[in-house]
Amino acid sequence: MATAILYISDIHRQHRSLHDLPPADIIIHSGDVSEGKGAEVSDFIEWFGKLNYKHKIFVGGNHDRCLDGKNAEGIQSFLPDNMYYPCDSGVEIEGVRFWGIPYFISYELRAEKHQRSLSAKSARATTCSDTSTTPMA
């Protein structure tokens, strides 16, 4: 049986204006849930958690700068069991492997080699890559 995936991104604090989203097994939000404030991300997480989807994934984007440098495992510990924040890491859901690569400005300051390494690692271990940045070859 096929797994239905709904993909959204770049809602920039407008999540509460989204209504009648189509049905799916998994919803993915790829970057820019906020304009950089922690309270905005917290509000998104509260809203996202209440959506009627079996599994939820979100990845940080360049506007979600309050997440930059934060411990991904620490963030994950505050999320509901069916919500995932893969940050340069992956998660397997219903036999599909997802890899999350956020786009933070600090990433641009890192060596390109690091980004290429992450992209190569995710390509080998992933069925579906969720990134808020352009994948690098």
Tab-separated table of N, CA and C in Angstrom:
chain	number	residue	atom	x	y	z
A	1	MET	N	0.840	-1.177	0.000
A	1	MET	CA	0.000	0.000	0.000
A	1	MET	C	0.890	1.248	0.000
A	2	ALA	N	0.556	2.226	-0.781
A	2	ALA	CA	1.343	3.447	-0.920
A	2	ALA	C	1.162	4.350	0.305
A	3	THR	N	2.217	5.079	0.620
A	3	THR	CA	2.181	6.059	1.684
A	3	THR	C	1.993	7.438	1.062
A	4	ALA	N	0.949	8.149	1.459
A	4	ALA	CA	0.686	9.491	0.927
A	4	ALA	C	1.445	10.514	1.759
A	5	ILE	N	2.136	11.431	1.065
A	5	ILE	CA	2.931	12.459	1.727
A	5	ILE	C	2.454	13.830	1.271
A	6	LEU	N	2.190	14.706	2.237
A	6	LEU	CA	1.846	16.096	1.955
A	6	LEU	C	3.060	16.938	2.303
A	7	TYR	N	3.486	17.775	1.365
A	7	TYR	CA	4.687	18.591	1.535
A	7	TYR	C	4.308	20.069	1.506
A	8	ILE	N	4.706	20.801	2.544
A	8	ILE	CA	4.493	22.244	2.584
A	8	ILE	C	5.791	22.910	3.030
A	9	SER	N	5.923	24.194	2.754
A	9	SER	CA	7.095	24.934	3.229
A	9	SER	C	6.825	26.426	3.188
A	10	ASP	N	7.734	27.169	3.813
A	10	ASP	CA	7.747	28.628	3.745
A	10	ASP	C	6.419	29.278	4.125
A	11	ILE	N	5.863	28.872	5.246
A	11	ILE	CA	4.589	29.471	5.650
A	11	ILE	C	4.775	30.710	6.526
A	12	HIS	N	5.978	30.956	7.015
A	12	HIS	CA	6.331	32.202	7.705
A	12	HIS	C	5.243	32.719	8.643
A	13	ARG	N	4.954	31.970	9.695
A	13	ARG	CA	3.980	32.342	10.735
A	13	ARG	C	2.532	32.322	10.267
A	14	GLN	N	2.260	31.899	9.068
A	14	GLN	CA	0.880	31.920	8.552
A	14	GLN	C	0.194	30.560	8.695
A	15	HIS	N	0.761	29.664	9.502
A	15	HIS	CA	0.225	28.310	9.621
A	15	HIS	C	-1.234	28.277	10.060
A	16	ARG	N	-1.626	29.170	10.927
A	16	ARG	CA	-3.013	29.143	11.424
A	16	ARG	C	-4.024	29.583	10.367
A	17	SER	N	-3.549	30.101	9.266
A	17	SER	CA	-4.457	30.465	8.167
A	17	SER	C	-4.637	29.312	7.173
A	18	LEU	N	-3.908	28.226	7.382
A	18	LEU	CA	-4.054	27.057	6.503
A	18	LEU	C	-5.224	26.207	6.986
A	19	HIS	N	-6.155	25.961	6.090
A	19	HIS	CA	-7.336	25.167	6.419
A	19	HIS	C	-7.554	24.142	5.316
A	20	ASP	N	-8.242	23.088	5.647
A	20	ASP	CA	-8.614	22.058	4.671
A	20	ASP	C	-7.410	21.499	3.917
A	21	LEU	N	-6.360	21.198	4.651
A	21	LEU	CA	-5.205	20.554	4.024
A	21	LEU	C	-5.614	19.164	3.556
A	22	PRO	N	-5.074	18.707	2.436
A	22	PRO	CA	-5.468	17.395	1.920
A	22	PRO	C	-5.013	16.251	2.828
A	23	PRO	N	-5.708	15.142	2.755
A	23	PRO	CA	-5.330	13.991	3.584
A	23	PRO	C	-3.995	13.397	3.127
A	24	ALA	N	-3.294	12.811	4.073
A	24	ALA	CA	-2.025	12.128	3.799
A	24	ALA	C	-1.662	11.313	5.036
A	25	ASP	N	-0.703	10.434	4.878
A	25	ASP	CA	-0.185	9.673	6.013
A	25	ASP	C	0.886	10.475	6.755
A	26	ILE	N	1.671	11.214	5.980
A	26	ILE	CA	2.796	11.975	6.520
A	26	ILE	C	2.719	13.405	5.990
A	27	ILE	N	2.915	14.377	6.877
A	27	ILE	CA	3.027	15.768	6.454
A	27	ILE	C	4.455	16.226	6.748
A	28	ILE	N	5.040	16.918	5.785
A	28	ILE	CA	6.400	17.438	5.921
A	28	ILE	C	6.364	18.944	5.728
A	29	HIS	N	6.984	19.654	6.657
A	29	HIS	CA	7.182	21.096	6.476
A	29	HIS	C	8.687	21.326	6.365
A	30	SER	N	9.094	21.893	5.253
A	30	SER	CA	10.509	22.063	4.971
A	30	SER	C	10.902	23.532	5.006
A	31	GLY	N	11.182	24.026	6.180
A	31	GLY	CA	11.793	25.333	6.340
A	31	GLY	C	10.872	26.529	6.389
A	32	ASP	N	11.272	27.464	7.232
A	32	ASP	CA	10.637	28.774	7.371
A	32	ASP	C	9.214	28.698	7.932
A	33	VAL	N	9.131	28.136	9.140
A	33	VAL	CA	7.861	28.150	9.861
A	33	VAL	C	7.679	29.486	10.562
A	34	SER	N	8.776	30.255	10.706
A	34	SER	CA	8.751	31.470	11.514
A	34	SER	C	9.503	32.602	10.826
A	35	GLU	N	9.634	33.688	11.581
A	35	GLU	CA	10.510	34.789	11.175
A	35	GLU	C	11.691	34.872	12.132
A	36	GLY	N	11.947	33.781	12.863
A	36	GLY	CA	13.150	33.683	13.679
A	36	GLY	C	12.966	33.678	15.173
A	37	LYS	N	11.756	33.859	15.648
A	37	LYS	CA	11.528	33.924	17.090
A	37	LYS	C	11.087	32.568	17.632
A	38	GLY	N	11.603	32.236	18.814
A	38	GLY	CA	11.267	30.971	19.443
A	38	GLY	C	9.784	30.794	19.688
A	39	ALA	N	9.108	31.874	20.079
A	39	ALA	CA	7.659	31.787	20.333
A	39	ALA	C	6.902	31.421	19.062
A	40	GLU	N	7.385	31.894	17.924
A	40	GLU	CA	6.740	31.562	16.641
A	40	GLU	C	6.908	30.080	16.317
A	41	VAL	N	8.094	29.555	16.583
A	41	VAL	CA	8.337	28.127	16.343
A	41	VAL	C	7.500	27.293	17.309
A	42	SER	N	7.430	27.721	18.564
A	42	SER	CA	6.603	27.007	19.545
A	42	SER	C	5.136	26.982	19.128
A	43	ASP	N	4.644	28.107	18.624
A	43	ASP	CA	3.258	28.160	18.155
A	43	ASP	C	3.053	27.228	16.968
A	44	PHE	N	4.016	27.194	16.050
A	44	PHE	CA	3.929	26.273	14.920
A	44	PHE	C	3.880	24.832	15.410
A	45	ILE	N	4.759	24.483	16.344
A	45	ILE	CA	4.807	23.099	16.850
A	45	ILE	C	3.474	22.722	17.487
A	46	GLU	N	2.893	23.640	18.252
A	46	GLU	CA	1.582	23.375	18.863
A	46	GLU	C	0.536	23.114	17.779
A	47	TRP	N	0.487	23.979	16.760
A	47	TRP	CA	-0.464	23.827	15.655
A	47	TRP	C	-0.187	22.544	14.868
A	48	PHE	N	1.054	22.323	14.513
A	48	PHE	CA	1.457	21.157	13.718
A	48	PHE	C	1.087	19.865	14.450
A	49	GLY	N	1.300	19.864	15.758
A	49	GLY	CA	0.991	18.681	16.569
A	49	GLY	C	-0.475	18.318	16.592
A	50	LYS	N	-1.336	19.301	16.387
A	50	LYS	CA	-2.783	19.054	16.421
A	50	LYS	C	-3.347	18.623	15.069
A	51	LEU	N	-2.539	18.717	14.022
A	51	LEU	CA	-3.025	18.304	12.700
A	51	LEU	C	-3.286	16.806	12.678
A	52	ASN	N	-4.278	16.406	11.897
A	52	ASN	CA	-4.692	15.006	11.846
A	52	ASN	C	-3.879	14.225	10.803
A	53	TYR	N	-2.591	14.062	11.104
A	53	TYR	CA	-1.713	13.249	10.254
A	53	TYR	C	-1.002	12.260	11.162
A	54	LYS	N	-0.799	11.069	10.648
A	54	LYS	CA	-0.197	10.018	11.451
A	54	LYS	C	1.233	10.377	11.856
A	55	HIS	N	1.981	10.981	10.932
A	55	HIS	CA	3.376	11.351	11.191
A	55	HIS	C	3.623	12.759	10.677
A	56	LYS	N	4.497	13.494	11.383
A	56	LYS	CA	4.803	14.878	11.029
A	56	LYS	C	6.315	15.090	11.087
A	57	ILE	N	6.843	15.764	10.076
A	57	ILE	CA	8.270	16.075	10.009
A	57	ILE	C	8.405	17.559	9.721
A	58	PHE	N	9.317	18.222	10.424
A	58	PHE	CA	9.646	19.589	10.030
A	58	PHE	C	11.146	19.803	10.113
A	59	VAL	N	11.639	20.637	9.199
A	59	VAL	CA	13.061	20.952	9.091
A	59	VAL	C	13.191	22.469	9.132
A	60	GLY	N	14.221	22.955	9.800
A	60	GLY	CA	14.441	24.392	9.915
A	60	GLY	C	14.893	25.024	8.610
A	61	GLY	N	14.518	26.274	8.433
A	61	GLY	CA	14.947	27.045	7.272
A	61	GLY	C	15.706	28.290	7.701
A	62	ASN	N	16.139	29.076	6.753
A	62	ASN	CA	16.961	30.239	7.076
A	62	ASN	C	16.237	31.255	7.958
A	63	HIS	N	14.925	31.321	7.905
A	63	HIS	CA	14.192	32.238	8.777
A	63	HIS	C	13.996	31.676	10.178
A	64	ASP	N	14.189	30.391	10.344
A	64	ASP	CA	14.020	29.741	11.649
A	64	ASP	C	15.331	29.784	12.439
A	65	ARG	N	15.960	30.945	12.434
A	65	ARG	CA	17.302	31.081	13.003
A	65	ARG	C	17.355	30.784	14.498
A	66	CYS	N	16.239	30.829	15.194
A	66	CYS	CA	16.253	30.492	16.616
A	66	CYS	C	16.588	29.016	16.841
A	67	LEU	N	16.461	28.188	15.806
A	67	LEU	CA	16.807	26.768	15.911
A	67	LEU	C	18.279	26.504	15.600
A	68	ASP	N	18.928	27.463	14.955
A	68	ASP	CA	20.317	27.292	14.542
A	68	ASP	C	21.210	27.079	15.763
A	69	GLY	N	21.971	26.009	15.733
A	69	GLY	CA	22.897	25.710	16.818
A	69	GLY	C	22.274	25.007	18.006
A	70	LYS	N	20.974	24.815	17.963
A	70	LYS	CA	20.301	24.119	19.064
A	70	LYS	C	20.498	22.613	18.916
A	71	ASN	N	20.459	21.937	20.029
A	71	ASN	CA	20.618	20.488	20.057
A	71	ASN	C	19.353	19.832	19.506
A	72	ALA	N	19.489	19.136	18.377
A	72	ALA	CA	18.328	18.521	17.722
A	72	ALA	C	17.657	17.487	18.624
A	73	GLU	N	18.449	16.735	19.382
A	73	GLU	CA	17.862	15.737	20.276
A	73	GLU	C	17.056	16.424	21.382
A	74	GLY	N	17.538	17.576	21.832
A	74	GLY	CA	16.806	18.337	22.835
A	74	GLY	C	15.473	18.830	22.302
A	75	ILE	N	15.475	19.329	21.071
A	75	ILE	CA	14.231	19.766	20.439
A	75	ILE	C	13.290	18.581	20.284
A	76	GLN	N	13.830	17.457	19.806
A	76	GLN	CA	13.017	16.254	19.600
A	76	GLN	C	12.351	15.814	20.901
A	77	SER	N	13.024	15.975	22.028
A	77	SER	CA	12.485	15.517	23.314
A	77	SER	C	11.224	16.282	23.732
A	78	PHE	N	11.009	17.475	23.162
A	78	PHE	CA	9.821	18.259	23.480
A	78	PHE	C	8.671	18.010	22.512
A	79	LEU	N	8.903	17.222	21.483
A	79	LEU	CA	7.889	17.006	20.448
A	79	LEU	C	7.031	15.792	20.766
A	80	PRO	N	5.812	15.770	20.253
A	80	PRO	CA	4.986	14.569	20.391
A	80	PRO	C	5.669	13.369	19.725
A	81	ASP	N	5.273	12.179	20.116
A	81	ASP	CA	5.905	10.957	19.599
A	81	ASP	C	5.817	10.812	18.086
A	82	ASN	N	4.834	11.426	17.456
A	82	ASN	CA	4.657	11.261	16.010
A	82	ASN	C	5.198	12.455	15.215
A	83	MET	N	5.997	13.317	15.872
A	83	MET	CA	6.576	14.481	15.195
A	83	MET	C	8.094	14.377	15.255
A	84	TYR	N	8.737	14.687	14.123
A	84	TYR	CA	10.179	14.513	14.014
A	84	TYR	C	10.843	15.799	13.524
A	85	TYR	N	12.006	16.086	14.103
A	85	TYR	CA	12.833	17.217	13.694
A	85	TYR	C	14.206	16.675	13.301
A	86	PRO	N	14.322	16.137	12.079
A	86	PRO	CA	15.637	15.648	11.650
A	86	PRO	C	16.525	16.830	11.248
A	87	CYS	N	17.655	16.942	11.908
A	87	CYS	CA	18.590	18.035	11.656
A	87	CYS	C	19.932	17.406	11.313
A	88	ASP	N	20.239	17.366	10.026
A	88	ASP	CA	21.421	16.643	9.540
A	88	ASP	C	21.360	15.192	9.997
A	89	SER	N	20.155	14.665	9.992
A	89	SER	CA	19.929	13.297	10.432
A	89	SER	C	18.685	12.750	9.742
A	90	GLY	N	18.394	11.503	10.007
A	90	GLY	CA	17.269	10.879	9.338
A	90	GLY	C	16.314	10.194	10.291
A	91	VAL	N	15.190	9.804	9.722
A	91	VAL	CA	14.173	9.060	10.452
A	91	VAL	C	13.500	8.117	9.450
A	92	GLU	N	13.158	6.937	9.900
A	92	GLU	CA	12.440	5.999	9.036
A	92	GLU	C	11.004	5.900	9.525
A	93	ILE	N	10.073	6.092	8.595
A	93	ILE	CA	8.647	6.044	8.894
A	93	ILE	C	7.977	5.157	7.862
A	94	GLU	N	7.315	4.137	8.327
A	94	GLU	CA	6.574	3.225	7.456
A	94	GLU	C	7.434	2.728	6.288
A	95	GLY	N	8.690	2.422	6.593
A	95	GLY	CA	9.589	1.861	5.591
A	95	GLY	C	10.215	2.879	4.654
A	96	VAL	N	9.903	4.160	4.842
A	96	VAL	CA	10.485	5.219	4.015
A	96	VAL	C	11.499	5.972	4.870
A	97	ARG	N	12.710	6.130	4.350
A	97	ARG	CA	13.755	6.849	5.069
A	97	ARG	C	13.769	8.313	4.630
A	98	PHE	N	13.674	9.213	5.605
A	98	PHE	CA	13.697	10.650	5.362
A	98	PHE	C	14.967	11.223	5.974
A	99	TRP	N	15.570	12.184	5.299
A	99	TRP	CA	16.758	12.851	5.806
A	99	TRP	C	16.482	14.348	5.813
A	100	GLY	N	16.730	15.003	6.935
A	100	GLY	CA	16.479	16.431	7.041
A	100	GLY	C	17.772	17.223	7.068
A	101	ILE	N	17.870	18.195	6.184
A	101	ILE	CA	19.018	19.100	6.157
A	101	ILE	C	18.476	20.525	6.224
A	102	PRO	N	18.575	21.165	7.394
A	102	PRO	CA	18.070	22.532	7.498
A	102	PRO	C	18.972	23.504	6.757
A	103	TYR	N	18.448	24.678	6.515
A	103	TYR	CA	19.253	25.730	5.903
A	103	TYR	C	19.345	26.882	6.885
A	104	PHE	N	20.490	26.975	7.535
A	104	PHE	CA	20.763	28.071	8.441
A	104	PHE	C	21.923	28.875	7.876
A	105	ILE	N	21.926	30.166	8.132
A	105	ILE	CA	22.988	31.029	7.626
A	105	ILE	C	24.356	30.527	8.095
A	106	SER	N	24.438	30.013	9.309
A	106	SER	CA	25.727	29.512	9.802
A	106	SER	C	26.251	28.379	8.938
A	107	TYR	N	25.340	27.656	8.251
A	107	TYR	CA	25.784	26.576	7.376
A	107	TYR	C	26.601	27.124	6.215
A	108	GLU	N	26.247	28.344	5.776
A	108	GLU	CA	27.009	28.947	4.695
A	108	GLU	C	28.415	29.287	5.146
A	109	LEU	N	28.592	29.483	6.434
A	109	LEU	CA	29.902	29.810	6.971
A	109	LEU	C	30.769	28.570	7.164
A	110	ARG	N	30.145	27.401	7.143
A	110	ARG	CA	30.896	26.148	7.290
A	110	ARG	C	31.543	25.773	5.971
A	111	ALA	N	32.467	24.888	6.074
A	111	ALA	CA	33.163	24.438	4.867
A	111	ALA	C	32.192	23.728	3.937
A	112	GLU	N	32.313	23.995	2.653
A	112	GLU	CA	31.480	23.330	1.647
A	112	GLU	C	31.656	21.821	1.732
A	113	LYS	N	32.818	21.372	2.141
A	113	LYS	CA	33.090	19.941	2.283
A	113	LYS	C	32.100	19.295	3.255
A	114	HIS	N	31.788	19.986	4.361
A	114	HIS	CA	30.836	19.458	5.334
A	114	HIS	C	29.460	19.270	4.692
A	115	GLN	N	29.006	20.266	3.935
A	115	GLN	CA	27.705	20.155	3.276
A	115	GLN	C	27.704	19.024	2.266
A	116	ARG	N	28.767	18.889	1.497
A	116	ARG	CA	28.842	17.806	0.518
A	116	ARG	C	28.822	16.447	1.210
A	117	SER	N	29.496	16.346	2.345
A	117	SER	CA	29.516	15.107	3.105
A	117	SER	C	28.118	14.740	3.583
A	118	LEU	N	27.376	15.728	4.125
A	118	LEU	CA	26.016	15.467	4.577
A	118	LEU	C	25.119	15.053	3.424
A	119	SER	N	25.239	15.742	2.295
A	119	SER	CA	24.418	15.405	1.137
A	119	SER	C	24.722	14.005	0.644
A	120	ALA	N	25.997	13.642	0.609
A	120	ALA	CA	26.376	12.303	0.155
A	120	ALA	C	25.874	11.244	1.128
A	121	LYS	N	26.018	11.501	2.431
A	121	LYS	CA	25.552	10.557	3.440
A	121	LYS	C	24.045	10.365	3.349
A	122	SER	N	23.313	11.467	3.190
A	122	SER	CA	21.861	11.368	3.123
A	122	SER	C	21.417	10.633	1.868
A	123	ALA	N	22.119	10.834	0.764
A	123	ALA	CA	21.746	10.163	-0.485
A	123	ALA	C	21.880	8.656	-0.369
A	124	ARG	N	22.882	8.196	0.354
A	124	ARG	CA	23.092	6.750	0.507
A	124	ARG	C	22.068	6.118	1.438
A	125	ALA	N	21.564	6.885	2.409
A	125	ALA	CA	20.738	6.303	3.461
A	125	ALA	C	19.281	6.707	3.383
A	126	THR	N	18.861	7.302	2.282
A	126	THR	CA	17.561	7.947	2.287
A	126	THR	C	16.726	7.626	1.063
A	127	THR	N	15.439	7.478	1.298
A	127	THR	CA	14.477	7.351	0.223
A	127	THR	C	13.983	8.729	-0.184
A	128	CYS	N	13.756	9.601	0.806
A	128	CYS	CA	13.216	10.939	0.573
A	128	CYS	C	14.043	11.939	1.355
A	129	SER	N	14.596	12.931	0.669
A	129	SER	CA	15.408	13.942	1.324
A	129	SER	C	14.595	15.214	1.489
A	130	ASP	N	14.553	15.744	2.701
A	130	ASP	CA	13.800	16.954	3.020
A	130	ASP	C	14.799	18.021	3.404
A	131	THR	N	14.938	19.011	2.557
A	131	THR	CA	15.931	20.044	2.803
A	131	THR	C	15.345	21.409	2.546
A	132	SER	N	15.842	22.375	3.290
A	132	SER	CA	15.444	23.753	3.071
A	132	SER	C	16.534	24.489	2.289
A	133	THR	N	17.474	23.738	1.770
A	133	THR	CA	18.575	24.293	0.979
A	133	THR	C	18.745	23.477	-0.282
A	134	THR	N	19.517	23.970	-1.200
A	134	THR	CA	19.787	23.257	-2.443
A	134	THR	C	20.745	22.105	-2.168
A	135	PRO	N	20.384	20.872	-2.540
A	135	PRO	CA	21.315	19.761	-2.344
A	135	PRO	C	22.580	19.998	-3.146
A	136	MET	N	23.689	19.566	-2.597
A	136	MET	CA	24.974	19.720	-3.265
A	136	MET	C	25.431	18.371	-3.781
A	137	ALA	N	25.992	18.360	-4.977
A	137	ALA	CA	26.464	17.118	-5.581
A	137	ALA	C	27.755	16.660	-4.954
